[in-house]
Amino acid sequence: LAKTTQPISMDSYEGQEVNITCSHNNIATNDYITWYQQFPSQGPRFIIQGYKTKVTNEVASLFIPADRKSSTLSLPRVSLSDTAVYYCLVGDGGGATNKLIFGTGTLLAVQP
Amino acid sequence: KAGVTQTPRYLIKTRGQQVTLSCSPISGHRSVSWYQQTPGQGLQFLFEYFSETQRNKGNFPGRFSGRQFSNSRSEMNVSTLELGDSALYLCASSLAGYSAEQYFGPGTRLTVT
């Protein structure tokens, strides 16, 4: 099973860009990289998913280097409401399943 | 369209009892996965159902079981409850396929006393 390593916590201020890096040294060839956001007592919410290079949507960008052993979630101009836990996940490398392996996540605290 | 719904939202049970939790996926989604979240262990995968068949299972004892109905609704059952089963139980649905985007419900908060 692929595993991920993220910083336990990060601090930022409103209006700043935040970059959260995730290591996944054992990522399999057919694995995608997915990021979720979770607020207290709520289910995780999908943010972005990618396979290689760069992916951008309306809320975030995902940068994946050529070796795919790491990835960086970029949140532009964060606000207080972005305070949450962010999880980096990779596929379990085993066929058509929807089994997500969550790590400990990164607690992002945005201050005014 | 309506999101994933879970019932009940909160539940208090006594050790030794059993409990059944329900999850209604987004319309058209055929895959339903269940997760347990605790402060100590984080989010852990329980099992996934696809078209009424269990497709994958996490490392939980046999006291944890589930099923999926023909309308894709799913239930999770925990028998002989233990104090350590107190947790937030989340279900997630997705269309199908590998590592597809999953939509999570609000969860059921189970407290075992």
Coordinates of N, CA and C in Angstrom, one line a residue:
Chain A
L1 N 0.8 -1.2 0.0 CA 0.0 0.0 0.0 C 0.9 1.2 0.0
A2 N 0.5 2.2 -0.9 CA 1.3 3.4 -0.9 C 1.0 4.2 0.4
K3 N 2.0 4.9 0.9 CA 1.8 5.7 2.1 C 2.2 7.1 1.8
T4 N 1.7 8.0 2.6 CA 2.0 9.4 2.4 C 2.5 10.0 3.6
T5 N 3.3 11.1 3.5 CA 3.9 11.8 4.6 C 3.6 13.3 4.4
Q6 N 3.0 13.9 5.4 CA 2.7 15.3 5.3 C 3.2 16.0 6.6
P7 N 3.4 17.3 6.6 CA 3.6 18.0 7.8 C 2.4 17.9 8.7
I8 N 2.6 17.8 10.0 CA 1.4 17.7 10.9 C 0.6 19.0 10.9
S9 N 1.3 20.1 10.9 CA 0.5 21.4 10.9 C 1.3 22.5 10.2
M10 N 0.5 23.5 9.8 CA 1.1 24.7 9.2 C 0.3 25.9 9.6
D11 N 1.0 27.0 9.7 CA 0.3 28.3 10.0 C 0.4 29.2 8.9
S12 N -0.6 30.1 8.7 CA -0.6 31.1 7.6 C -1.4 32.2 8.1
Y13 N -1.4 33.3 7.2 CA -2.2 34.5 7.5 C -3.1 34.7 6.3
E14 N -4.2 35.3 6.5 CA -5.1 35.6 5.5 C -4.5 36.3 4.3
G15 N -4.8 35.9 3.1 CA -4.3 36.5 1.9 C -3.0 35.9 1.4
Q16 N -2.4 35.1 2.1 CA -1.1 34.4 1.7 C -1.4 33.2 0.9
E17 N -0.4 32.8 0.1 CA -0.5 31.5 -0.6 C 0.1 30.5 0.3
V18 N -0.6 29.3 0.3 CA -0.1 28.2 1.1 C 0.2 27.0 0.3
N19 N 1.4 26.4 0.5 CA 1.8 25.3 -0.2 C 2.0 24.1 0.8
I20 N 1.3 23.0 0.6 CA 1.4 21.9 1.5 C 2.0 20.7 0.6
T21 N 3.2 20.2 1.1 CA 3.8 19.2 0.3 C 3.6 17.8 0.9
C22 N 3.5 16.8 0.1 CA 3.2 15.5 0.5 C 4.2 14.5 -0.2
S23 N 4.8 13.6 0.6 CA 5.7 12.6 0.0 C 5.0 11.3 -0.1
H24 N 5.2 10.7 -1.3 CA 4.6 9.3 -1.5 C 5.6 8.6 -2.4
N25 N 6.7 8.1 -1.7 CA 7.8 7.5 -2.4 C 7.5 6.2 -3.1
N26 N 6.4 5.5 -2.6 CA 6.1 4.2 -3.2 C 4.9 4.2 -4.1
I27 N 4.6 5.4 -4.7 CA 3.4 5.5 -5.5 C 3.6 4.5 -6.7
A28 N 2.4 3.9 -7.1 CA 2.4 2.9 -8.2 C 2.1 3.7 -9.5
T29 N 2.5 3.0 -10.5 CA 2.3 3.6 -11.9 C 0.9 4.1 -12.2
N30 N -0.1 3.3 -11.7 CA -1.4 3.7 -12.1 C -2.2 4.5 -10.9
D31 N -1.4 4.9 -9.9 CA -2.0 5.7 -8.8 C -2.2 7.1 -9.2
Y32 N -3.3 7.7 -8.8 CA -3.6 9.1 -8.9 C -3.3 9.7 -7.5
I33 N -3.1 11.0 -7.5 CA -2.9 11.7 -6.2 C -4.1 12.6 -6.0
T34 N -4.7 12.5 -4.8 CA -5.9 13.2 -4.5 C -5.8 14.0 -3.2
W35 N -6.3 15.1 -3.1 CA -6.3 15.9 -1.9 C -7.8 16.2 -1.4
Y36 N -7.9 16.0 -0.1 CA -9.2 16.3 0.5 C -9.1 17.3 1.6
Q37 N -10.2 18.0 1.9 CA -10.2 19.0 3.0 C -11.3 18.5 4.0
Q38 N -11.0 18.6 5.3 CA -12.0 18.3 6.2 C -12.1 19.3 7.4
F39 N -13.3 19.7 7.6 CA -13.6 20.6 8.8 C -14.1 19.7 9.9
P40 N -14.0 20.2 11.1 CA -14.4 19.4 12.3 C -15.8 18.8 12.2
S41 N -15.9 17.6 12.5 CA -17.3 16.9 12.6 C -18.0 16.9 11.2
Q42 N -17.2 17.0 10.1 CA -17.8 16.9 8.8 C -17.0 15.9 8.0
G43 N -17.6 15.3 7.0 CA -16.9 14.4 6.1 C -15.9 15.2 5.2
P44 N -14.9 14.5 4.8 CA -13.9 15.2 3.9 C -14.5 15.6 2.6
R45 N -13.9 16.7 2.0 CA -14.4 17.2 0.8 C -13.3 17.2 -0.3
F46 N -13.6 16.6 -1.4 CA -12.6 16.5 -2.5 C -12.2 17.9 -2.9
I47 N -10.8 18.1 -3.1 CA -10.3 19.4 -3.5 C -9.8 19.2 -5.0
I48 N -8.9 18.3 -5.2 CA -8.3 18.2 -6.5 C -7.6 16.9 -6.7
Q49 N -7.5 16.4 -7.9 CA -6.8 15.2 -8.2 C -5.9 15.3 -9.4
G50 N -4.8 14.6 -9.4 CA -3.9 14.7 -10.6 C -3.1 13.4 -10.8
Y51 N -2.5 13.3 -11.9 CA -1.6 12.2 -12.2 C -0.2 12.6 -12.4
K52 N 0.0 13.7 -13.2 CA 1.4 14.2 -13.4 C 1.3 15.7 -13.7
T53 N 2.4 16.4 -13.7 CA 2.6 17.8 -14.0 C 1.7 18.7 -13.1
K54 N 0.9 19.5 -13.7 CA 0.1 20.4 -13.0 C -1.4 20.4 -13.3
V55 N -2.2 20.5 -12.2 CA -3.6 20.5 -12.4 C -4.1 21.7 -11.6
T56 N -5.1 22.5 -12.2 CA -5.6 23.6 -11.5 C -7.1 23.6 -11.7
N57 N -7.8 24.0 -10.6 CA -9.2 24.2 -10.6 C -9.5 25.5 -9.9
E58 N -10.8 25.7 -9.6 CA -11.2 27.0 -9.1 C -10.7 27.3 -7.7
V59 N -10.3 26.3 -7.0 CA -9.9 26.5 -5.6 C -8.4 26.2 -5.3
A60 N -7.8 25.4 -6.1 CA -6.4 25.0 -5.8 C -5.6 24.6 -7.1
S61 N -4.3 24.5 -6.9 CA -3.5 23.9 -7.9 C -2.7 22.7 -7.3
L62 N -2.4 21.8 -8.1 CA -1.6 20.6 -7.7 C -0.4 20.5 -8.6
F63 N 0.8 20.4 -8.0 CA 2.0 20.3 -8.7 C 2.6 18.9 -8.4
I64 N 2.9 18.2 -9.5 CA 3.5 16.9 -9.4 C 4.7 16.8 -10.2
P65 N 5.9 16.5 -9.6 CA 7.1 16.5 -10.4 C 7.1 15.2 -11.3
A66 N 8.1 15.1 -12.1 CA 8.2 14.0 -13.1 C 8.3 12.6 -12.4
D67 N 9.0 12.6 -11.3 CA 9.2 11.2 -10.6 C 7.9 10.9 -9.8
R68 N 7.0 11.8 -9.6 CA 5.8 11.6 -8.9 C 5.9 11.1 -7.4
K69 N 7.1 11.3 -6.9 CA 7.3 10.8 -5.5 C 6.8 11.9 -4.5
S70 N 6.4 13.0 -4.9 CA 5.9 14.0 -4.1 C 4.8 14.8 -4.8
S71 N 4.1 15.6 -4.1 CA 3.2 16.5 -4.7 C 2.9 17.7 -3.8
T72 N 2.5 18.8 -4.4 CA 2.3 20.0 -3.6 C 1.0 20.6 -3.9
L73 N 0.2 20.8 -2.9 CA -1.1 21.4 -3.0 C -0.9 22.9 -2.7
S74 N -1.4 23.8 -3.7 CA -1.2 25.2 -3.5 C -2.6 25.9 -3.4
L75 N -2.7 26.6 -2.3 CA -4.0 27.3 -2.0 C -3.7 28.8 -2.1
P76 N -4.2 29.5 -3.1 CA -3.9 30.9 -3.3 C -4.8 31.8 -2.4
R77 N -4.2 32.8 -1.8 CA -4.9 33.7 -1.0 C -5.9 33.1 0.0
V78 N -5.3 32.4 1.0 CA -6.2 31.7 1.9 C -7.0 32.7 2.8
S79 N -8.1 32.2 3.3 CA -8.9 33.0 4.2 C -9.1 32.2 5.5
L80 N -9.7 32.8 6.5 CA -10.0 32.1 7.8 C -10.7 30.8 7.5
S81 N -11.6 30.8 6.6 CA -12.5 29.6 6.3 C -11.7 28.5 5.7
D82 N -10.4 28.7 5.4 CA -9.6 27.6 4.9 C -8.9 26.8 6.0
T83 N -9.1 27.2 7.2 CA -8.6 26.5 8.4 C -9.3 25.1 8.4
A84 N -8.5 24.1 8.3 CA -9.0 22.7 8.2 C -7.9 21.7 8.1
V85 N -8.2 20.5 8.1 CA -7.2 19.4 7.9 C -7.2 19.0 6.4
Y86 N -6.0 19.0 5.9 CA -5.9 18.6 4.4 C -5.2 17.3 4.3
Y87 N -5.8 16.4 3.6 CA -5.2 15.0 3.4 C -4.8 14.8 2.0
C88 N -3.6 14.2 1.9 CA -3.0 13.8 0.6 C -3.2 12.3 0.5
L89 N -3.7 11.8 -0.6 CA -4.0 10.4 -0.7 C -3.5 9.9 -2.1
V90 N -3.0 8.7 -2.1 CA -2.7 8.0 -3.4 C -3.6 6.7 -3.5
G91 N -3.8 6.3 -4.7 CA -4.6 5.1 -4.8 C -3.9 3.9 -4.2
D92 N -4.6 2.8 -3.9 CA -4.0 1.7 -3.3 C -3.3 0.8 -4.3
G93 N -3.2 1.2 -5.5 CA -2.5 0.4 -6.5 C -3.1 -0.9 -6.9
G94 N -4.3 -1.1 -6.6 CA -4.9 -2.5 -6.9 C -6.2 -2.5 -7.6
G95 N -6.2 -2.1 -8.8 CA -7.4 -2.3 -9.6 C -8.6 -1.3 -9.3
A96 N -9.7 -1.7 -9.7 CA -10.9 -0.8 -9.7 C -11.6 -0.8 -8.3
T97 N -11.0 -0.2 -7.3 CA -11.6 -0.1 -6.0 C -11.6 1.4 -5.6
N98 N -12.4 1.7 -4.7 CA -12.5 3.0 -4.1 C -12.1 3.0 -2.7
K99 N -11.0 2.4 -2.4 CA -10.5 2.4 -1.0 C -9.5 3.5 -0.9
L100 N -9.8 4.4 0.0 CA -8.9 5.6 0.2 C -8.1 5.3 1.5
I101 N -6.8 5.5 1.4 CA -5.9 5.4 2.6 C -5.6 6.8 3.0
F102 N -6.1 7.2 4.1 CA -5.9 8.5 4.7 C -4.7 8.5 5.6
G103 N -3.8 9.5 5.5 CA -2.7 9.6 6.5 C -3.2 10.5 7.6
T104 N -2.2 11.1 8.3 CA -2.6 11.9 9.5 C -3.1 13.3 9.0
G105 N -2.8 13.7 7.8 CA -3.2 15.0 7.3 C -2.4 16.2 7.9
T106 N -2.6 17.3 7.3 CA -2.0 18.6 7.7 C -3.0 19.5 8.3
L107 N -2.9 20.0 9.5 CA -3.8 20.9 10.1 C -3.3 22.3 9.7
L108 N -4.1 23.0 8.8 CA -3.7 24.3 8.4 C -4.5 25.3 9.3
A109 N -3.8 26.2 9.9 CA -4.4 27.3 10.7 C -4.2 28.6 10.1
V110 N -5.2 29.3 9.7 CA -5.1 30.6 9.0 C -5.5 31.6 10.1
Q111 N -4.6 32.6 10.2 CA -4.9 33.6 11.2 C -5.2 35.0 10.5
P112 N -5.9 35.9 11.2 CA -6.2 37.2 10.5 C -5.0 38.0 10.4
Chain B
K1 N -28.1 18.3 -7.2 CA -28.7 17.1 -6.8 C -28.4 16.9 -5.3
A2 N -29.1 16.0 -4.6 CA -28.9 15.8 -3.2 C -27.6 15.1 -2.9
G3 N -27.0 15.5 -1.8 CA -25.7 14.9 -1.4 C -25.9 13.5 -0.7
V4 N -24.9 13.0 -0.2 CA -24.9 11.8 0.6 C -25.6 12.0 1.9
T5 N -26.5 11.2 2.3 CA -27.2 11.3 3.5 C -26.9 10.1 4.4
Q6 N -26.8 10.4 5.7 CA -26.5 9.3 6.7 C -27.5 9.5 7.8
T7 N -28.0 8.3 8.2 CA -28.9 8.3 9.4 C -28.6 7.2 10.3
P8 N -28.7 7.4 11.6 CA -29.0 8.7 12.3 C -27.7 9.5 12.3
R9 N -27.8 10.7 12.7 CA -26.6 11.6 12.8 C -25.9 11.4 14.1
Y10 N -26.7 11.0 15.2 CA -26.1 10.8 16.5 C -26.7 9.6 17.1
L11 N -25.9 8.8 17.8 CA -26.4 7.6 18.4 C -25.6 7.3 19.7
I12 N -26.3 6.9 20.7 CA -25.7 6.4 21.9 C -26.1 5.0 22.2
K13 N -25.2 4.1 22.4 CA -25.4 2.7 22.6 C -24.6 2.2 23.8
T14 N -25.0 1.1 24.3 CA -24.3 0.5 25.5 C -23.5 -0.7 25.0
R15 N -22.4 -0.9 25.7 CA -21.5 -2.0 25.4 C -22.3 -3.3 25.2
G16 N -22.0 -4.1 24.2 CA -22.6 -5.4 24.0 C -23.8 -5.3 23.0
Q17 N -24.3 -4.1 22.9 CA -25.4 -3.9 21.9 C -24.9 -4.0 20.5
Q18 N -25.9 -3.9 19.6 CA -25.5 -3.8 18.2 C -26.1 -2.6 17.6
V19 N -25.6 -2.1 16.4 CA -26.1 -0.9 15.8 C -26.1 -1.0 14.3
T20 N -27.0 -0.4 13.7 CA -27.1 -0.4 12.2 C -27.1 1.1 11.8
L21 N -26.2 1.4 10.9 CA -26.1 2.8 10.3 C -26.5 2.7 8.9
S22 N -27.1 3.8 8.4 CA -27.6 3.8 7.0 C -27.0 4.9 6.2
C23 N -26.8 4.7 4.9 CA -26.2 5.6 4.0 C -26.9 5.6 2.7
S24 N -27.3 6.8 2.2 CA -27.9 6.9 0.9 C -27.0 7.7 0.0
P25 N -26.5 7.1 -1.0 CA -25.5 7.7 -1.9 C -26.2 8.7 -2.8
I26 N -25.4 9.5 -3.5 CA -25.9 10.4 -4.5 C -26.5 9.6 -5.6
S27 N -27.6 10.1 -6.1 CA -28.3 9.3 -7.2 C -27.4 9.0 -8.4
G28 N -27.4 7.7 -8.8 CA -26.5 7.3 -9.9 C -25.2 6.8 -9.4
H29 N -24.8 7.0 -8.2 CA -23.5 6.5 -7.7 C -23.7 5.0 -7.3
R30 N -22.8 4.2 -7.7 CA -23.0 2.7 -7.4 C -22.0 2.2 -6.4
S31 N -21.0 3.1 -6.1 CA -20.0 2.7 -5.1 C -20.2 3.4 -3.8
V32 N -20.2 2.6 -2.7 CA -20.4 3.2 -1.4 C -19.3 2.6 -0.5
S33 N -18.5 3.5 0.1 CA -17.4 3.1 1.0 C -17.7 3.6 2.4
W34 N -17.2 2.9 3.4 CA -17.4 3.3 4.8 C -16.1 3.5 5.5
Y35 N -16.0 4.5 6.4 CA -14.8 4.8 7.1 C -15.1 5.1 8.5
Q36 N -14.2 4.8 9.4 CA -14.3 5.1 10.8 C -13.2 6.2 11.1
Q37 N -13.7 7.2 11.8 CA -12.7 8.3 12.2 C -12.7 8.4 13.7
T38 N -11.5 8.3 14.3 CA -11.3 8.5 15.7 C -10.1 9.4 15.9
P39 N -10.1 10.1 17.1 CA -8.9 11.0 17.3 C -7.6 10.3 17.3
G40 N -7.6 9.1 17.8 CA -6.4 8.3 17.9 C -5.9 7.6 16.6
Q41 N -6.8 7.1 15.9 CA -6.5 6.4 14.7 C -6.7 7.1 13.4
G42 N -7.4 8.2 13.4 CA -7.7 9.0 12.2 C -8.7 8.3 11.4
L43 N -8.7 8.6 10.1 CA -9.7 8.0 9.2 C -9.2 6.7 8.7
Q44 N -10.0 5.6 8.9 CA -9.7 4.3 8.5 C -10.8 3.7 7.6
F45 N -10.3 3.0 6.6 CA -11.2 2.4 5.6 C -11.8 1.1 6.2
L46 N -13.2 1.0 6.1 CA -13.8 -0.2 6.6 C -14.1 -1.2 5.5
F47 N -14.9 -0.8 4.5 CA -15.2 -1.6 3.4 C -15.9 -0.7 2.3
E48 N -15.9 -1.3 1.1 CA -16.5 -0.7 -0.1 C -17.5 -1.7 -0.7
Y49 N -18.6 -1.2 -1.1 CA -19.6 -2.0 -1.9 C -19.8 -1.3 -3.2
F50 N -20.0 -2.2 -4.2 CA -20.3 -1.8 -5.5 C -21.3 -2.8 -6.1
S51 N -22.4 -2.3 -6.6 CA -23.4 -3.1 -7.2 C -23.7 -4.3 -6.3
E52 N -24.0 -4.0 -5.0 CA -24.4 -5.0 -4.0 C -23.3 -6.0 -3.6
T53 N -22.1 -5.8 -4.0 CA -21.0 -6.8 -3.7 C -19.9 -6.0 -3.0
Q54 N -19.4 -6.7 -1.9 CA -18.3 -6.1 -1.2 C -17.1 -6.2 -2.1
R55 N -16.5 -5.1 -2.4 CA -15.4 -5.1 -3.4 C -14.0 -5.0 -2.7
N56 N -14.0 -4.4 -1.5 CA -12.7 -4.3 -0.7 C -13.0 -4.2 0.7
K57 N -12.1 -4.6 1.6 CA -12.4 -4.6 3.0 C -11.1 -4.2 3.7
G58 N -11.3 -3.4 4.8 CA -10.1 -2.9 5.6 C -9.9 -3.9 6.7
N59 N -9.0 -3.5 7.6 CA -8.5 -4.4 8.7 C -9.4 -4.2 9.9
F60 N -10.6 -4.5 9.9 CA -11.5 -4.5 11.0 C -12.0 -5.9 11.3
P61 N -12.3 -6.1 12.6 CA -12.9 -7.4 13.0 C -14.2 -7.7 12.4
G62 N -14.6 -9.0 12.4 CA -15.8 -9.4 11.8 C -17.1 -8.8 12.4
R63 N -16.9 -8.2 13.5 CA -18.1 -7.5 14.2 C -18.6 -6.4 13.3
F64 N -17.8 -5.9 12.4 CA -18.2 -4.9 11.5 C -18.6 -5.5 10.1
S65 N -19.8 -5.3 9.7 CA -20.3 -5.8 8.5 C -21.1 -4.8 7.8
G66 N -21.4 -5.1 6.5 CA -22.2 -4.1 5.8 C -22.9 -4.9 4.7
R67 N -23.8 -4.1 4.0 CA -24.4 -4.6 2.8 C -24.9 -3.4 2.0
Q68 N -25.2 -3.7 0.7 CA -25.7 -2.7 -0.2 C -26.9 -3.3 -0.9
F69 N -27.9 -2.4 -1.1 CA -29.2 -2.8 -1.7 C -29.2 -2.5 -3.2
S70 N -30.2 -3.0 -3.9 CA -30.2 -2.8 -5.3 C -30.3 -1.3 -5.7
N71 N -30.8 -0.5 -4.8 CA -30.9 1.0 -5.1 C -29.6 1.7 -4.6
S72 N -28.6 1.0 -4.3 CA -27.3 1.5 -3.9 C -27.2 2.0 -2.5
R73 N -28.3 2.0 -1.8 CA -28.3 2.4 -0.4 C -27.5 1.3 0.4
S74 N -26.8 1.8 1.4 CA -25.9 0.8 2.1 C -26.2 0.9 3.6
E75 N -26.0 -0.2 4.3 CA -26.1 -0.2 5.7 C -24.8 -0.8 6.3
M76 N -24.4 -0.3 7.5 CA -23.3 -0.9 8.2 C -23.8 -1.3 9.5
N77 N -23.3 -2.5 9.9 CA -23.7 -3.1 11.2 C -22.5 -3.3 12.1
V78 N -22.6 -3.0 13.3 CA -21.6 -3.3 14.3 C -22.2 -4.1 15.4
S79 N -21.8 -5.3 15.6 CA -22.3 -6.2 16.7 C -21.4 -6.1 17.9
T80 N -22.0 -6.5 19.0 CA -21.2 -6.6 20.3 C -20.4 -5.3 20.5
L81 N -21.0 -4.2 20.6 CA -20.3 -2.9 20.7 C -19.3 -2.9 21.8
E82 N -18.1 -2.3 21.5 CA -17.1 -2.0 22.5 C -16.9 -0.5 22.7
L83 N -16.3 -0.1 23.8 CA -16.1 1.3 24.1 C -15.3 1.9 22.9
G84 N -14.3 1.2 22.4 CA -13.5 1.6 21.4 C -14.1 1.8 20.0
D85 N -15.4 1.4 19.9 CA -16.1 1.6 18.7 C -16.7 3.0 18.6
S86 N -16.6 3.8 19.7 CA -17.1 5.2 19.6 C -16.3 6.0 18.6
A87 N -17.0 6.5 17.7 CA -16.3 7.2 16.5 C -17.3 7.9 15.7
L88 N -16.8 8.6 14.7 CA -17.6 9.2 13.6 C -17.5 8.2 12.5
Y89 N -18.6 7.7 12.0 CA -18.7 6.8 10.9 C -19.1 7.5 9.7
L90 N -18.3 7.5 8.7 CA -18.5 8.3 7.4 C -18.8 7.3 6.3
C91 N -19.7 7.7 5.4 CA -19.8 6.9 4.2 C -19.6 7.9 3.0
A92 N -19.1 7.3 2.0 CA -18.8 8.1 0.8 C -19.3 7.4 -0.5
S93 N -19.8 8.1 -1.4 CA -20.2 7.5 -2.7 C -19.5 8.0 -3.8
S94 N -19.4 7.2 -4.9 CA -18.8 7.7 -6.1 C -19.4 6.9 -7.3
L95 N -19.2 7.4 -8.5 CA -19.8 6.8 -9.6 C -19.3 5.4 -9.8
A96 N -18.0 5.3 -9.9 CA -17.4 3.9 -10.1 C -15.9 4.2 -10.4
G97 N -15.2 3.1 -10.5 CA -13.9 3.2 -11.1 C -12.8 3.5 -10.1
Y98 N -11.6 3.5 -10.6 CA -10.4 3.6 -9.7 C -10.2 5.0 -9.2
S99 N -10.1 5.1 -7.9 CA -9.7 6.4 -7.2 C -10.6 7.5 -7.7
A100 N -11.8 7.2 -8.0 CA -12.7 8.3 -8.5 C -13.0 9.2 -7.3
E101 N -13.4 10.5 -7.6 CA -13.7 11.4 -6.6 C -14.8 10.9 -5.8
Q102 N -14.7 10.9 -4.5 CA -15.7 10.4 -3.6 C -16.4 11.6 -2.9
Y103 N -17.6 11.4 -2.6 CA -18.4 12.4 -1.9 C -18.8 11.9 -0.6
F104 N -18.5 12.6 0.5 CA -18.7 12.1 1.8 C -20.0 12.7 2.4
G105 N -20.6 11.8 3.2 CA -21.8 12.3 4.0 C -21.3 13.0 5.2
P106 N -22.3 13.5 6.0 CA -21.9 14.2 7.3 C -21.5 13.3 8.4
G107 N -21.8 12.0 8.3 CA -21.3 11.1 9.3 C -22.4 10.8 10.4
T108 N -22.2 9.7 11.0 CA -22.9 9.3 12.2 C -22.0 9.3 13.4
R109 N -22.3 10.0 14.4 CA -21.5 10.1 15.6 C -22.0 9.0 16.6
L110 N -21.3 7.9 16.8 CA -21.7 6.8 17.6 C -20.9 6.9 19.0
T111 N -21.6 6.9 20.0 CA -21.0 6.9 21.4 C -21.4 5.6 22.1
V112 N -20.4 4.9 22.5 CA -20.7 3.6 23.2 C -20.4 3.8 24.7
T113 N -21.3 3.6 25.6 CA -21.1 3.8 27.0 C -21.1 2.5 27.8

